[in-house]
GROMACS .gro file of C-alpha atoms in nm:
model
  154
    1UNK     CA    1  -1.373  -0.154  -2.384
    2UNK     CA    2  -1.300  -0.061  -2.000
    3UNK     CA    3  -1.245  -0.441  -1.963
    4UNK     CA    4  -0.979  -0.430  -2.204
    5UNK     CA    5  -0.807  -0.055  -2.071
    6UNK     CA    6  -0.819  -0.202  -1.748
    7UNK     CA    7  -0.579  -0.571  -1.875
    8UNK     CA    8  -0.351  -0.353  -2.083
    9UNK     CA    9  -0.306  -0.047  -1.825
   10UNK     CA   10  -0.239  -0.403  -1.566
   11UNK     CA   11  -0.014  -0.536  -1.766
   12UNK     CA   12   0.168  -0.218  -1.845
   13UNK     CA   13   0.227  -0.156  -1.486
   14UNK     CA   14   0.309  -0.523  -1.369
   15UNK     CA   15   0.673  -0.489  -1.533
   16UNK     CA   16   0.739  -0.193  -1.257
   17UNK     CA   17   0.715  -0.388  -0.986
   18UNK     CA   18   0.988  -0.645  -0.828
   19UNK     CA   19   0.754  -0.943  -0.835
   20UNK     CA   20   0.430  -0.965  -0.991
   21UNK     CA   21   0.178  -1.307  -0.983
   22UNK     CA   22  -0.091  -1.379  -1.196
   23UNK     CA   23  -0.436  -1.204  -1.220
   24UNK     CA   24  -0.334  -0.869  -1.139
   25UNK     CA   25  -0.611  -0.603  -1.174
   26UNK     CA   26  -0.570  -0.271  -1.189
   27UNK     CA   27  -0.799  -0.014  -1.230
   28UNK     CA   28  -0.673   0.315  -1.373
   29UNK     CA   29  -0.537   0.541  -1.228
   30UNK     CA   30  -0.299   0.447  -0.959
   31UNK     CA   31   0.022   0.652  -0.797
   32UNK     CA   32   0.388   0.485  -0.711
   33UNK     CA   33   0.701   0.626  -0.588
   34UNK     CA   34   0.979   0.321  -0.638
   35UNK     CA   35   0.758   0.054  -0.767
   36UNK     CA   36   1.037  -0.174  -0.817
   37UNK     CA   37   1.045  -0.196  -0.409
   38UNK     CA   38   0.655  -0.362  -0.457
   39UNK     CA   39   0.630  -0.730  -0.447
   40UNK     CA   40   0.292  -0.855  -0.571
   41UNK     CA   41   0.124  -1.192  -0.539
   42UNK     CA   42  -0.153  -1.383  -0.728
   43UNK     CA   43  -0.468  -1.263  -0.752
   44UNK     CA   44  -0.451  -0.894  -0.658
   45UNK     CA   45  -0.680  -0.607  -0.687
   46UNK     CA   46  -0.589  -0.265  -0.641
   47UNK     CA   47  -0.874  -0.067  -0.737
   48UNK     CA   48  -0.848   0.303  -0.879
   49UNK     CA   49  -0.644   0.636  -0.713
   50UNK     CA   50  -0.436   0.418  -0.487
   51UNK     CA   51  -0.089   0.543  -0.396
   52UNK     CA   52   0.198   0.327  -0.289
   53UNK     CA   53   0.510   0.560  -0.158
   54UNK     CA   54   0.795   0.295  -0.086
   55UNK     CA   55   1.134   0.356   0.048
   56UNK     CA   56   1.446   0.406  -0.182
   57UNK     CA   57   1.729   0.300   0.088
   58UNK     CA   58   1.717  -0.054   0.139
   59UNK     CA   59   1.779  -0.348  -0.097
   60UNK     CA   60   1.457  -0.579  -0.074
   61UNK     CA   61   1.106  -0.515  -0.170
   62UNK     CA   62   0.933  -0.237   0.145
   63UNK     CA   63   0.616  -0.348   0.013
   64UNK     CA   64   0.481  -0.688  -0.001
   65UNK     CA   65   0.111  -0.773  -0.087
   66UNK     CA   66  -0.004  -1.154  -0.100
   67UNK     CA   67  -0.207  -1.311  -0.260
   68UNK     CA   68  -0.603  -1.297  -0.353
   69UNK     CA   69  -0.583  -0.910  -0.195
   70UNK     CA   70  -0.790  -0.636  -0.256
   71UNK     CA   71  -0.726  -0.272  -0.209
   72UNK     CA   72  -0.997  -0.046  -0.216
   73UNK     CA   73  -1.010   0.327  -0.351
   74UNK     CA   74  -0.752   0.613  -0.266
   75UNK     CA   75  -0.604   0.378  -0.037
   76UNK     CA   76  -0.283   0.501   0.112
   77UNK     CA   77   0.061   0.292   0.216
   78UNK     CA   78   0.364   0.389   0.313
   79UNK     CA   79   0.631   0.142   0.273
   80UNK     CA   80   0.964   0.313   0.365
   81UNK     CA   81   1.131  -0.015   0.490
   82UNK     CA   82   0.856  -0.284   0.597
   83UNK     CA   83   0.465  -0.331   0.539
   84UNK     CA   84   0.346  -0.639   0.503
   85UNK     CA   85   0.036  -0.730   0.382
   86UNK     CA   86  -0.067  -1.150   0.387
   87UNK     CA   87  -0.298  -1.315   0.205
   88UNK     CA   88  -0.686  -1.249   0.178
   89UNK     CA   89  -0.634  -0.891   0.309
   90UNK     CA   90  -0.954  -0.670   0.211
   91UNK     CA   91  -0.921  -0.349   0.235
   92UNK     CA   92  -1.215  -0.068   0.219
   93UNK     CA   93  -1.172   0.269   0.072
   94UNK     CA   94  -0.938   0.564   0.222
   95UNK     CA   95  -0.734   0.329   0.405
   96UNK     CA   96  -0.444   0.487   0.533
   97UNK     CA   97  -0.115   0.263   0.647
   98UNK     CA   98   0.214   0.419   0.718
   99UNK     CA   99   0.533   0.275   0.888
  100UNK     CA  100   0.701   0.576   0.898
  101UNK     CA  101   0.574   0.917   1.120
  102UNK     CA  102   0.698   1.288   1.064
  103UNK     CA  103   0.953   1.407   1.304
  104UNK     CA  104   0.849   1.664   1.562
  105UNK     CA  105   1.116   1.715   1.756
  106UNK     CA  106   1.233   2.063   1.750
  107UNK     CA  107   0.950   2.330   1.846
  108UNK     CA  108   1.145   2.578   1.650
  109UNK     CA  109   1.118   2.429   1.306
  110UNK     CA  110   0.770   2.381   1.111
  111UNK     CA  111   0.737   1.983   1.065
  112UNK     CA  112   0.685   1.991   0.697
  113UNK     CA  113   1.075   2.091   0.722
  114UNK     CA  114   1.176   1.809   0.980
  115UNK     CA  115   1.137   1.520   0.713
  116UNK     CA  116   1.005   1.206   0.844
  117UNK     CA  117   1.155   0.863   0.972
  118UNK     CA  118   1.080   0.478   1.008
  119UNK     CA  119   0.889   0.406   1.310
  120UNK     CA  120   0.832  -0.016   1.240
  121UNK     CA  121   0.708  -0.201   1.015
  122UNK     CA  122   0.312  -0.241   0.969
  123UNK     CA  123   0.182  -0.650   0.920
  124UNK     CA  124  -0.182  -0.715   0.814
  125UNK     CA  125  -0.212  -1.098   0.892
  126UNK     CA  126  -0.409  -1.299   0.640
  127UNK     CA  127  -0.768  -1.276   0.622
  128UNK     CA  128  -0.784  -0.967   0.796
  129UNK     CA  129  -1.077  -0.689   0.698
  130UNK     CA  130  -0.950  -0.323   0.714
  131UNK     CA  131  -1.298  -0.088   0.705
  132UNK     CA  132  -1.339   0.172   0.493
  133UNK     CA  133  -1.137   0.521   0.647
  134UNK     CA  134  -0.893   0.284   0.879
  135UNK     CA  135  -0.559   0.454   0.977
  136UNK     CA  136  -0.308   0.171   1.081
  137UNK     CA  137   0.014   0.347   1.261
  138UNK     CA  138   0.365   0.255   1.218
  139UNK     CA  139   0.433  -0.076   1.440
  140UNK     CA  140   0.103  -0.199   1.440
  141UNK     CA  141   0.006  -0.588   1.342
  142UNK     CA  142  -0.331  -0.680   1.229
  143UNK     CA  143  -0.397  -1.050   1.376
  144UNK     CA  144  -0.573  -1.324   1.117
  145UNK     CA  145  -0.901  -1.282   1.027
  146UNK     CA  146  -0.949  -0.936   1.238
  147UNK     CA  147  -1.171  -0.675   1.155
  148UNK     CA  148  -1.042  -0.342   1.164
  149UNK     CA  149  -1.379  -0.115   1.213
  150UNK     CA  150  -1.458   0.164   0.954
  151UNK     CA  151  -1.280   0.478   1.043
  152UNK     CA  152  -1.096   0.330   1.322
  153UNK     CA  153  -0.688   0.428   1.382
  154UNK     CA  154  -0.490   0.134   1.548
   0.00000   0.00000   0.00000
């Protein structure tokens, strides 16, 4: 029965996204602000309490996960113009990527009330390993087949 939850609650949520290839498993429940800025290839996994907050103010996907992929548990992206993840990426659980930062710059204002801006885009290259707890900061590439150690913040 969870088998079959799990194909219809993937199937349901493929027709959000701007692309979507084959094999898509997802495992309920998952979070998305503009899913139609996701583009999705073959083969993916995205594993439950994942949130994906994309950008609303550019044209093209912000988001783009390759194929054979797997995103681990409350994993955390921030797409507000560019992260890029190639193919073969695994991903642990808690993973945090952003390419975007809150502003800090005036001392007079509380930062929750500053908003936040683009910093540049993130880019996991394929085959890469991102440990369980990783924080990857805005501008940051993740060469092929790297490890990114549990906990770590790049």
């Amino acid at each position: 029965m969870r088998r079959l939850l799990k194909i219809i609650y993937s199937l349901y949520n493929r027709k959000k996204f701007s692309y979507c290839g084959r094999n898509l498993r997802i495992h309920f429940p998952i979070k998305m602000y503009n899913p139609n800025k996701i583009k999705i290839g073959d083969d993916v996994s995205i594993f439950e309490h994942c949130w994906f907050n994309c950008g609303d103010n550019i044209n093209e996907p912000s988001l783009l996960i390759g194929n054979g992929c797997s995103i681990g548990r409350f994993a955390h992206i921030n797409a507000y113009q560019k992260v890029i993840i190639h193919d073969k990426v695994l991903f642990g659980e808690r993973v945090h990527i952003s390419d975007a930062t809150h502003i800090y710059e005036n001392y007079n204002i509380p930062i929750i009330d500053q908003g936040a801006k683009f910093i540049g885009k993130v880019e996991i290259k394929q085959g890469a390993w991102i440990g369980s707890g990783a924080v990857i900061l805005p501008g940051i590439t993740v060469g092929k087949n790297a490890i990114v150690a549990a906990n770590a913040v790049v």
